[in-house]
XYZ file of C-alpha atoms in Angstrom:
526
model
C -0.891 14.360 77.074
C -3.237 13.606 74.189
C -2.883 9.859 74.649
C -1.228 7.417 77.034
C -0.715 3.815 75.920
C -0.268 1.652 78.994
C 1.635 -1.559 79.524
C 2.675 -2.273 75.947
C 5.474 -4.578 74.883
C 7.573 -1.960 73.112
C 9.344 -3.312 70.044
C 11.111 -0.093 69.231
C 12.354 -0.577 65.661
C 16.067 -0.715 66.486
C 16.264 -4.506 66.628
C 17.108 -4.388 70.343
C 15.265 -6.390 73.001
C 11.622 -5.491 73.570
C 10.491 -4.171 76.946
C 7.313 -3.227 78.776
C 6.521 0.465 79.047
C 3.907 3.173 78.814
C 4.075 5.527 75.835
C 2.663 9.053 75.839
C 1.685 10.916 72.675
C 1.202 14.666 72.388
C 0.698 16.863 69.322
C 1.682 14.133 66.905
C 4.890 13.093 68.606
C 6.023 10.590 71.203
C 6.245 12.639 74.377
C 7.506 9.999 76.815
C 8.432 6.320 77.028
C 8.640 4.602 80.406
C 6.480 4.590 83.493
C 3.950 7.417 83.114
C 1.956 7.944 86.308
C -0.441 10.586 85.024
C -3.142 9.954 82.461
C -3.878 11.562 79.137
C -7.019 12.830 77.472
C -7.298 9.264 76.203
C -5.851 6.033 77.531
C -5.353 2.692 75.759
C -4.764 -0.477 77.750
C -2.097 -2.263 75.706
C -1.375 -5.202 78.003
C -0.793 -8.228 75.778
C -0.087 -6.042 72.736
C 3.159 -5.089 71.035
C 3.745 -1.419 70.240
C 5.961 -0.751 67.228
C 6.736 2.125 64.889
C 4.362 2.240 61.960
C 5.536 0.081 59.072
C 7.005 1.509 55.868
C 6.040 -0.108 52.578
C 9.250 0.419 50.623
C 7.666 -0.667 47.340
C 4.080 0.493 46.883
C 1.865 1.067 43.848
C -0.744 3.297 45.510
C 0.031 6.277 43.270
C -3.642 6.720 42.319
C -5.243 4.618 45.073
C -4.374 7.212 47.723
C -6.240 9.819 45.666
C -9.227 7.589 44.909
C -9.872 5.930 48.249
C -9.879 7.873 51.529
C -10.331 4.608 53.446
C -7.251 2.808 52.049
C -7.631 -0.038 54.518
C -5.489 -2.164 52.225
C -2.477 -0.540 53.846
C -3.792 1.163 56.982
C -5.142 -2.113 58.382
C -1.699 -3.708 57.988
C -0.062 -1.100 60.204
C 1.529 0.680 57.242
C 1.936 4.382 57.987
C 4.242 5.328 55.072
C 4.323 4.143 51.456
C 7.052 4.801 48.868
C 5.446 5.488 45.482
C 6.797 6.108 41.969
C 8.162 2.581 41.650
C 9.570 0.554 38.760
C 10.363 3.601 36.678
C 6.755 4.365 35.711
C 4.438 6.838 37.385
C 2.577 10.033 36.623
C 5.093 12.820 37.299
C 6.964 14.557 35.835
C 4.956 14.429 32.650
C 3.541 16.505 29.854
C 0.273 15.634 28.068
C 1.915 13.279 25.574
C 3.952 11.430 28.179
C 1.046 11.160 30.594
C -1.203 9.577 27.961
C 1.366 6.882 27.204
C 2.124 6.151 30.846
C -1.552 5.889 31.749
C -2.040 3.217 29.100
C 1.208 1.416 29.886
C 0.423 0.954 33.579
C -3.351 0.709 33.440
C -2.889 -2.827 34.714
C -1.280 -1.466 37.883
C -3.614 1.407 38.653
C -6.512 1.299 36.216
C -6.841 3.740 33.314
C -7.350 6.673 35.673
C -10.537 7.976 34.106
C -11.814 8.717 37.608
C -8.794 10.853 38.553
C -8.221 14.513 37.737
C -4.613 14.599 36.528
C -4.222 18.259 37.431
C -0.461 18.063 38.054
C 2.584 17.861 35.796
C 5.620 18.157 38.068
C 6.693 15.999 41.005
C 6.031 18.849 43.389
C 2.532 19.362 42.032
C 1.776 15.651 42.434
C 2.981 15.705 46.048
C 0.887 18.811 46.682
C -2.100 17.000 45.167
C -1.673 14.165 47.669
C -1.511 16.653 50.542
C -4.776 18.297 49.516
C -6.566 15.053 48.630
C -10.120 14.340 49.748
C -11.262 17.891 50.211
C -7.958 19.078 51.618
C -7.907 16.568 54.472
C -4.994 14.514 53.123
C -4.584 10.766 52.748
C -4.988 7.706 54.949
C -1.235 7.176 55.346
C 1.938 9.103 54.581
C 3.627 8.912 51.170
C 7.102 9.432 49.709
C 7.936 9.459 46.004
C 10.700 8.261 43.681
C 11.292 10.031 40.360
C 10.423 7.360 37.743
C 13.254 7.006 35.224
C 11.078 5.443 32.504
C 8.646 8.346 32.669
C 11.559 10.798 32.582
C 12.949 9.058 29.494
C 9.550 9.117 27.776
C 9.303 12.825 28.618
C 12.746 13.588 27.180
C 12.857 11.384 24.047
C 9.667 9.360 23.778
C 9.412 5.556 23.653
C 12.261 4.986 21.189
C 14.863 2.242 21.613
C 17.989 4.305 21.024
C 20.709 6.078 22.987
C 19.875 9.512 24.318
C 21.547 12.443 22.623
C 23.643 14.762 24.820
C 20.794 17.282 24.828
C 18.263 14.613 25.796
C 20.518 13.352 28.580
C 20.807 16.916 29.885
C 17.011 17.151 29.814
C 16.725 13.928 31.836
C 19.288 15.172 34.355
C 17.288 18.373 34.807
C 14.006 16.486 35.265
C 15.547 14.209 37.892
C 17.118 17.169 39.699
C 13.850 19.103 39.649
C 11.987 16.127 41.088
C 14.506 15.773 43.893
C 14.427 19.501 44.601
C 10.629 19.251 44.837
C 10.794 16.488 47.453
C 11.349 13.090 45.794
C 13.519 10.751 47.857
C 15.329 9.142 44.934
C 15.057 7.597 41.477
C 13.395 4.343 40.395
C 13.810 2.266 37.239
C 11.927 -0.583 35.624
C 14.578 -2.224 33.474
C 12.326 -4.953 32.114
C 9.699 -2.283 31.300
C 9.763 0.151 28.413
C 10.971 2.757 27.875
C 13.221 2.422 30.945
C 14.847 -0.758 29.630
C 16.199 1.155 26.620
C 18.634 3.086 28.834
C 22.275 2.032 28.782
C 24.291 1.590 31.949
C 26.153 4.803 31.128
C 22.881 6.732 30.902
C 21.698 5.329 34.246
C 25.041 6.172 35.834
C 24.684 9.806 34.801
C 21.215 10.014 36.346
C 22.486 8.351 39.520
C 25.174 11.018 39.805
C 22.354 13.553 40.075
C 20.617 11.440 42.725
C 23.859 11.183 44.717
C 24.304 14.950 44.637
C 20.934 15.360 46.355
C 21.448 12.580 48.901
C 18.775 10.314 47.446
C 18.917 6.661 46.491
C 18.473 4.606 43.325
C 15.806 1.882 43.358
C 15.998 -0.324 40.261
C 13.775 -3.143 39.116
C 16.686 -5.000 37.532
C 17.129 -6.150 33.959
C 16.426 -9.732 34.981
C 15.117 -11.757 37.912
C 15.492 -14.937 35.881
C 18.243 -15.860 33.404
C 21.067 -13.426 34.033
C 19.730 -12.280 37.419
C 23.136 -12.207 39.113
C 24.615 -10.193 36.256
C 21.688 -7.771 36.529
C 22.298 -7.251 40.247
C 26.024 -6.836 39.613
C 25.324 -4.159 36.993
C 23.367 -2.099 39.508
C 26.051 -2.457 42.175
C 28.759 -1.390 39.741
C 27.037 1.626 38.244
C 25.884 3.034 41.587
C 29.380 2.637 43.054
C 30.728 4.541 40.056
C 28.105 7.248 40.549
C 28.628 7.409 44.328
C 24.918 6.758 44.815
C 23.081 4.771 47.494
C 21.309 1.698 46.129
C 18.086 -0.012 47.154
C 17.384 -3.292 45.339
C 13.671 -3.480 44.543
C 11.704 -6.676 45.322
C 15.006 -8.513 45.479
C 14.582 -12.165 44.620
C 15.767 -14.967 42.345
C 12.948 -16.456 40.267
C 12.254 -19.128 37.639
C 13.557 -22.693 37.596
C 17.190 -21.825 36.929
C 17.391 -19.843 40.186
C 15.917 -22.333 42.659
C 18.054 -22.290 45.802
C 20.446 -19.643 44.464
C 19.668 -16.803 46.891
C 22.996 -17.412 48.719
C 24.811 -16.389 45.523
C 22.931 -13.089 45.465
C 23.617 -12.514 49.160
C 27.328 -13.260 48.686
C 27.425 -10.621 45.938
C 25.667 -8.197 48.264
C 27.959 -8.958 51.209
C 31.041 -8.383 49.076
C 29.729 -4.977 48.014
C 28.888 -4.041 51.608
C 32.348 -5.113 52.774
C 33.785 -2.840 50.093
C 31.852 0.139 51.456
C 28.759 0.165 49.235
C 25.588 1.748 50.647
C 23.025 -0.923 49.751
C 19.647 -2.058 51.075
C 16.884 -4.172 49.560
C 13.215 -5.013 49.966
C 11.133 -8.120 49.391
C 7.602 -9.429 49.819
C 6.997 -12.725 51.687
C 5.341 -14.662 48.851
C 6.574 -16.741 45.921
C 4.461 -15.513 42.944
C 5.257 -12.232 41.236
C 2.713 -9.822 39.793
C 2.892 -7.537 36.790
C 1.030 -6.627 33.624
C 0.629 -9.224 30.906
C 2.104 -6.761 28.407
C 5.294 -6.544 30.463
C 6.218 -10.098 29.435
C 6.537 -9.104 25.774
C 9.925 -8.306 24.210
C 11.146 -4.756 24.541
C 11.333 -4.201 20.780
C 7.579 -4.796 20.515
C 6.910 -1.808 22.779
C 9.050 0.672 20.859
C 7.056 3.784 20.035
C 4.715 3.385 22.997
C 1.512 1.523 23.877
C -0.367 2.322 20.662
C 2.543 1.053 18.586
C 2.550 -2.167 20.626
C -1.165 -2.678 20.040
C -0.628 -2.206 16.291
C 2.108 -4.853 16.307
C -0.127 -7.270 18.203
C -2.853 -6.838 15.581
C -0.416 -7.560 12.730
C -0.236 -11.329 12.123
C 3.408 -11.484 11.023
C 4.643 -9.294 13.876
C 2.506 -11.180 16.375
C 4.224 -14.417 15.288
C 7.611 -12.814 15.967
C 6.439 -11.724 19.421
C 5.228 -15.249 20.143
C 8.574 -16.728 19.082
C 10.437 -14.302 21.339
C 8.182 -15.243 24.239
C 7.946 -18.994 23.857
C 11.296 -19.926 22.291
C 13.934 -17.247 22.822
C 12.895 -15.993 26.243
C 12.063 -12.287 25.960
C 13.754 -9.563 27.983
C 10.321 -8.699 29.377
C 10.079 -12.248 30.746
C 13.581 -12.070 32.241
C 15.210 -14.065 29.468
C 13.179 -17.195 30.240
C 10.767 -18.797 27.728
C 7.299 -18.227 29.093
C 5.468 -21.141 30.701
C 1.831 -20.154 30.229
C 0.766 -22.573 32.971
C 2.494 -20.283 35.514
C 0.656 -17.136 34.323
C -2.635 -16.435 36.126
C -4.876 -13.516 35.176
C -5.541 -11.368 38.246
C -7.385 -8.426 36.725
C -8.711 -6.755 33.600
C -9.945 -3.241 32.912
C -12.825 -4.217 30.653
C -15.470 -6.304 32.463
C -16.065 -8.179 29.230
C -12.827 -10.048 29.902
C -13.462 -10.594 33.592
C -14.220 -14.273 33.043
C -10.487 -14.867 32.605
C -9.670 -13.614 36.113
C -8.381 -16.428 38.322
C -7.536 -18.693 35.377
C -4.146 -19.763 34.050
C -3.510 -18.781 30.457
C -3.769 -21.667 27.999
C -1.398 -20.169 25.452
C -0.455 -17.295 23.191
C -3.741 -17.008 21.345
C -5.625 -16.232 24.555
C -2.916 -13.894 25.775
C -2.915 -11.974 22.505
C -6.706 -11.683 22.455
C -6.707 -10.318 26.004
C -3.940 -7.798 25.313
C -5.716 -6.395 22.261
C -9.259 -6.487 23.603
C -8.408 -5.043 27.020
C -5.917 -2.535 25.581
C -2.933 -3.864 27.553
C -4.999 -3.810 30.738
C -4.632 -7.386 32.065
C -2.635 -7.947 35.237
C -1.151 -11.360 35.966
C 0.429 -13.391 38.733
C 3.525 -15.341 37.725
C 4.021 -18.452 39.832
C 7.798 -18.593 39.395
C 9.276 -18.019 42.874
C 11.002 -20.261 45.401
C 10.277 -20.384 49.131
C 13.886 -21.105 50.111
C 15.000 -17.944 48.299
C 12.274 -15.866 49.958
C 13.369 -16.995 53.444
C 17.086 -16.570 52.834
C 16.737 -13.012 51.518
C 14.455 -11.793 54.337
C 17.075 -12.813 56.907
C 19.691 -10.440 55.511
C 20.544 -7.542 57.841
C 19.941 -4.854 55.168
C 16.524 -6.264 54.216
C 13.331 -4.186 54.421
C 9.694 -4.960 53.643
C 7.922 -3.935 50.453
C 4.556 -5.237 49.321
C 4.849 -4.426 45.605
C 1.104 -4.363 46.089
C -1.020 -3.767 43.002
C -4.439 -2.833 44.370
C -6.205 -2.741 40.999
C -7.958 -5.771 39.520
C -10.629 -8.253 40.491
C -8.237 -10.714 42.115
C -5.028 -8.944 43.144
C -1.992 -10.615 44.646
C -2.635 -11.168 48.392
C 0.615 -9.343 49.175
C -1.212 -6.042 48.573
C -3.377 -6.585 51.665
C -1.224 -9.019 53.628
C 2.538 -8.444 53.400
C 3.204 -6.970 56.838
C 0.998 -9.202 59.008
C 2.240 -12.187 56.973
C 5.805 -11.349 58.004
C 4.749 -11.052 61.664
C 2.393 -14.004 61.805
C 3.813 -16.604 59.446
C 7.538 -15.903 59.300
C 8.009 -14.713 62.901
C 5.499 -16.596 65.036
C 4.915 -19.761 63.008
C 8.292 -20.380 61.361
C 10.754 -18.391 63.481
C 12.654 -17.198 60.415
C 13.034 -13.810 62.146
C 12.596 -12.760 65.756
C 9.866 -10.229 66.424
C 12.447 -7.552 67.207
C 14.393 -8.242 64.013
C 11.275 -8.237 61.883
C 9.968 -4.937 63.251
C 13.367 -3.344 62.568
C 13.160 -4.611 58.974
C 9.720 -3.010 58.616
C 10.292 0.313 60.391
C 13.687 1.470 61.642
C 15.722 0.321 58.673
C 13.399 1.861 56.047
C 13.478 5.168 57.931
C 17.283 5.096 57.822
C 17.287 4.432 54.078
C 14.854 7.310 53.542
C 16.993 9.576 55.769
C 14.070 10.310 58.081
C 15.632 11.435 61.346
C 12.456 11.338 63.452
C 10.570 8.279 62.206
C 10.827 4.525 62.443
C 11.734 4.217 66.129
C 9.687 4.381 69.335
C 11.630 7.155 71.014
C 10.821 10.432 72.734
C 10.520 13.264 70.204
C 9.872 10.973 67.257
C 6.685 11.158 65.236
C 3.807 9.159 66.632
C 3.251 6.878 63.646
C 2.567 3.712 65.628
C 0.996 0.267 65.384
C -0.361 -1.916 68.182
C -0.697 -5.620 67.381
C -1.090 -8.932 69.150
C 2.022 -11.078 68.489
C 0.021 -14.222 69.297
C -2.734 -13.657 66.741
C -1.496 -11.229 64.072
C -1.975 -12.770 60.642
C -2.738 -11.867 57.055
C -6.386 -12.326 56.185
C -5.722 -12.117 52.456
C -5.364 -15.322 50.462
C -5.221 -16.149 46.771
C -8.931 -16.952 46.954
C -9.885 -13.907 49.101
C -7.134 -11.387 48.323
C -8.874 -8.355 49.826
C -9.573 -9.859 53.262
C -8.105 -7.639 55.986
C -5.606 -8.853 58.570
C -6.357 -9.925 62.121
C -4.565 -9.032 65.342
C -3.863 -5.354 64.543
C -6.369 -3.348 66.603
C -4.794 0.134 66.556
C -2.787 2.177 64.049
C -1.856 5.833 64.538
C -0.618 8.332 61.974
C 0.651 11.612 63.398
C -0.712 10.574 66.792
C -4.259 10.080 65.465
C -6.096 6.782 65.186
C -6.553 5.698 61.588
C -7.452 2.203 62.864
C -9.160 1.799 66.237
C -10.378 -1.471 67.708
C -9.723 -3.100 64.350
C -11.890 -0.676 62.378
C -10.954 2.142 60.038
C -11.778 5.588 61.413
C -12.469 8.611 59.209
C -9.083 10.188 60.063
C -6.959 11.381 57.134
C -3.662 12.223 58.826
C -1.346 11.170 55.993
C 0.933 13.719 54.355
C 3.794 13.585 51.891
C 7.227 12.901 53.348
C 9.708 14.830 51.284
C 13.446 14.419 50.828
C 15.545 15.474 53.778
C 18.316 17.799 52.550
C 21.868 16.547 53.048
C 24.319 18.899 54.720
C 26.939 20.227 52.322
């Protein structure tokens, strides 16, 4: 055997009781689980440690970070061995030159402008190949899967216009989604408070979901509202995916803003009714109350029509800027989930231009500052929105179809601590300190259940023959190191992480191993 891990508390990812066992690893797979009398080329004494399947981040924004940073301790140190990219309907493939330019500007707040990245791909398959040959052909720190981004597809097919797609344009979108799935994407994402994805009608989304269903993928929407109208937004997604026959995964599922305090049980009742009726539904969440997005995302959808440059022109125009302000502060814009913005809840977490870095960590004092930042930093500012509710967070994470997703934006001077802390925060705070979940339940939420949603038949469980993507942690000490003051501090209590049977973290330190590869859609029989 390449490696024998001795005396671990095996928390196997199924949700069943943990047990003590040795685990042998050979050629990237789990070779044996039980009492293993013989040694391996290497041995790890795991007494006092829990051994679990590597965690899957079901909602990640590492689309460029995996290419930039071979270390990627932000995720590797948390025990994450697989990230799902292409989220919220906006990413970098499939795209032509025109589409790519607009997308890069639109999500510069998520990933930076990308001036340090060679965008030498155009299709989904080429992007996945680029990940596999990253860092001199050695690969990436952790594995990655990809969702076809519906907003990018719409921009590719008809630009950034707020209008229905023509039949020919809808056919073009269907083909782009199908090609992405054929090239390995695991499903389709949307960002329905982001443009141009928000311009799609329910009928248009249903047609794209029919394509996803045909390939055995799943639809992952960022809904039209997490504030006023949140329940109606969830219901829309449940209805259209049932009509399309498509599996549904509710992205960063929560109920935010003052009108939704304590209302998670209403969402869960809606979900339970759909499950009882045979719907194939899962969800993810992060264990924190603030959200994180770009400052530009809060603006009304009509202001974005035509793309990022058109938005900047409207912001510079005094009359149009007054209309945008009215939509934000009085009407409650669709970008701000139908709720009038409370600037005191909006904290700047990052800018692209260092000249505006002095605003990082401060709450916005009103529209004039927000407008100046948007224009000067060319839509680059990222913000935290302090609009969540702890009782909703706890209620949703208890649900049996829940999975973990960081929604971690790694870019910016002061990112949300969820980017570096989601998974140990679940294990340390919500399992050990609060008892919201048992350890076995929590590990299943973070490993076995995501693997089932992704249709990965040999991942997510500690079982003979399965891939040796594994994490060893101390249940008594595991904790997130990241805080709002020190958001990039690494976790404690996670000494070892293996990807493909190789140590990417050893004795709490990042090795130079790049064992991550793309995980592509598993074909469905028939």
